[in-house]
Amino acid sequence: MGRVALSKTKIIVLTVAAVCGVTAGGLAYMADTRPHHTPQVAVTAPRRLTDIRYRGQDGTDALTLLRRRAAIQTKHYSFGDMVVSINGVAGNGPKYWIFYVNGKEASVGAGSYVTKSGDVLEWRLQ
C-alpha cells in the first residue's frame, strides 16, 4: 500500500472511531434516567395546630385528659378555667379554643365535664 492510501486509511479509521465515540456518548447521555436539571425543593411552613382530638376516660374530666396530651395554659375565671393556649398556640381574639364533646360544642367547661370512655373530645381554634 502506498503512502497516500495509508494516510487515507488512517483518516477513515479515525473518522469512524470519532463518529462512534460521539454516537455512543450521545446514546449514553439519552439513556441516563437521572434528571438533567437541578431539582426544586419546596419548603413549607410548619402547620399551625388548630385542633386536637382525644378519647374520654371513665371518671376523668376533659381538662385533666387534655393536660396529659398537650402543654396547655389556662386562665382562671369565676365560671372555671379557660384554656388560652395549647402546645404554644394561643387563642386570643378573634379566635379562641372551643371545647367539643362528640361533635357538639360543650355546655360546660372542660374542668367540669367528667368523660366517658366512648366520648370523643376535641378542641378547635375558632
CSV table of C-alpha atoms in Angstrom, one decimal:
chain,number,residue,atom,x,y,z
A,1,MET,CA,0.0,0.0,0.0
A,2,GLY,CA,1.3,3.4,-0.9
A,3,ARG,CA,1.8,6.3,1.5
A,4,VAL,CA,-1.3,8.2,0.2
A,5,ALA,CA,-3.5,5.1,0.6
A,6,LEU,CA,-2.2,4.5,4.2
A,7,SER,CA,-2.9,8.1,5.2
A,8,LYS,CA,-6.5,7.9,3.7
A,9,THR,CA,-7.0,4.6,5.7
A,10,LYS,CA,-5.8,6.3,8.9
A,11,ILE,CA,-8.2,9.2,8.3
A,12,ILE,CA,-11.1,6.9,7.6
A,13,VAL,CA,-10.4,4.8,10.7
A,14,LEU,CA,-10.0,7.9,12.9
A,15,THR,CA,-13.2,9.4,11.5
A,16,VAL,CA,-15.2,6.2,12.1
A,17,ALA,CA,-13.8,6.0,15.6
A,18,ALA,CA,-14.7,9.6,16.3
A,19,VAL,CA,-18.3,9.2,15.0
A,20,CYS,CA,-18.7,6.0,17.0
A,21,GLY,CA,-17.4,7.7,20.1
A,22,VAL,CA,-19.8,10.7,19.7
A,23,THR,CA,-22.7,8.5,19.0
A,24,ALA,CA,-22.0,6.2,22.0
A,25,GLY,CA,-21.7,9.2,24.2
A,26,GLY,CA,-25.0,10.7,23.0
A,27,LEU,CA,-26.8,7.4,23.5
A,28,ALA,CA,-25.4,7.0,27.0
A,29,TYR,CA,-26.5,10.6,27.8
A,30,MET,CA,-30.0,9.9,26.5
A,31,ALA,CA,-30.2,6.6,28.3
A,32,ASP,CA,-29.3,8.2,31.6
A,33,THR,CA,-32.6,8.3,33.6
A,34,ARG,CA,-31.4,10.8,36.2
A,35,PRO,CA,-32.8,14.3,35.8
A,36,HIS,CA,-30.6,16.7,33.9
A,37,HIS,CA,-31.7,19.7,35.9
A,38,THR,CA,-31.4,20.9,39.4
A,39,PRO,CA,-34.4,19.6,41.4
A,40,GLN,CA,-36.5,22.2,43.1
A,41,VAL,CA,-37.1,21.8,46.8
A,42,ALA,CA,-40.3,23.0,48.3
A,43,VAL,CA,-40.1,24.5,51.7
A,44,THR,CA,-43.3,24.7,53.6
A,45,ALA,CA,-44.0,26.4,56.9
A,46,PRO,CA,-44.9,24.1,59.8
A,47,ARG,CA,-48.6,23.6,60.0
A,48,ARG,CA,-50.1,25.5,62.9
A,49,LEU,CA,-52.1,23.5,65.4
A,50,THR,CA,-55.8,24.4,65.0
A,51,ASP,CA,-57.4,21.4,66.6
A,52,ILE,CA,-56.7,18.5,69.0
A,53,ARG,CA,-58.8,15.4,69.5
A,54,TYR,CA,-58.7,12.6,72.1
A,55,ARG,CA,-60.9,9.9,73.7
A,56,GLY,CA,-62.6,10.2,77.0
A,57,GLN,CA,-61.8,8.0,80.0
A,58,ASP,CA,-64.4,7.0,82.5
A,59,GLY,CA,-64.5,9.3,85.5
A,60,THR,CA,-61.7,11.7,84.4
A,61,ASP,CA,-62.5,15.3,83.5
A,62,ALA,CA,-61.7,16.6,80.0
A,63,LEU,CA,-59.2,19.2,81.2
A,64,THR,CA,-57.1,16.7,83.0
A,65,LEU,CA,-57.0,14.5,79.9
A,66,LEU,CA,-56.0,17.5,77.7
A,67,ARG,CA,-53.1,18.2,80.2
A,68,ARG,CA,-51.9,14.6,79.7
A,69,ARG,CA,-51.7,15.1,75.9
A,70,ALA,CA,-50.6,18.6,75.4
A,71,ALA,CA,-48.8,21.6,77.0
A,72,ILE,CA,-51.6,24.0,78.0
A,73,GLN,CA,-52.1,27.3,79.6
A,74,THR,CA,-55.3,28.3,81.4
A,75,LYS,CA,-56.7,31.4,82.9
A,76,HIS,CA,-59.0,31.2,85.9
A,77,TYR,CA,-62.4,32.9,85.9
A,78,SER,CA,-65.4,32.7,88.2
A,79,PHE,CA,-67.0,30.1,85.9
A,80,GLY,CA,-63.9,28.0,85.8
A,81,ASP,CA,-60.6,27.6,84.0
A,82,MET,CA,-60.4,28.7,80.3
A,83,VAL,CA,-57.8,27.2,78.0
A,84,VAL,CA,-55.9,30.0,76.4
A,85,SER,CA,-53.0,28.1,74.8
A,86,ILE,CA,-52.4,24.5,73.5
A,87,ASN,CA,-48.9,23.5,72.6
A,88,GLY,CA,-47.9,27.1,72.4
A,89,VAL,CA,-50.7,28.2,70.1
A,90,ALA,CA,-52.7,30.9,71.9
A,91,GLY,CA,-56.3,31.6,71.3
A,92,ASN,CA,-56.8,35.3,71.6
A,93,GLY,CA,-59.3,37.4,69.8
A,94,PRO,CA,-60.8,36.9,67.3
A,95,LYS,CA,-60.1,33.1,67.8
A,96,TYR,CA,-60.4,31.1,71.0
A,97,TRP,CA,-60.0,27.4,71.9
A,98,ILE,CA,-63.5,25.9,71.9
A,99,PHE,CA,-64.3,22.6,73.6
A,100,TYR,CA,-66.5,20.0,71.9
A,101,VAL,CA,-67.9,16.7,73.1
A,102,ASN,CA,-68.9,14.1,70.5
A,103,GLY,CA,-69.0,16.8,67.7
A,104,LYS,CA,-71.1,19.3,69.7
A,105,GLU,CA,-69.9,22.4,71.5
A,106,ALA,CA,-69.8,21.7,75.2
A,107,SER,CA,-72.3,23.3,77.5
A,108,VAL,CA,-69.9,23.2,80.5
A,109,GLY,CA,-66.2,23.8,80.9
A,110,ALA,CA,-63.6,21.1,80.3
A,111,GLY,CA,-62.8,21.0,84.0
A,112,SER,CA,-66.4,20.3,84.9
A,113,TYR,CA,-67.1,17.7,82.2
A,114,VAL,CA,-66.5,14.2,83.5
A,115,THR,CA,-65.8,12.0,80.5
A,116,LYS,CA,-66.9,8.5,79.5
A,117,SER,CA,-64.7,6.1,77.5
A,118,GLY,CA,-66.9,6.5,74.4
A,119,ASP,CA,-66.6,10.3,74.3
A,120,VAL,CA,-64.7,12.0,71.5
A,121,LEU,CA,-63.3,15.3,72.9
A,122,GLU,CA,-62.0,18.0,70.7
A,123,TRP,CA,-60.6,21.5,70.9
A,124,ARG,CA,-60.8,23.8,67.9
A,125,LEU,CA,-59.2,27.2,67.5
A,126,GLN,CA,-62.1,29.2,66.1
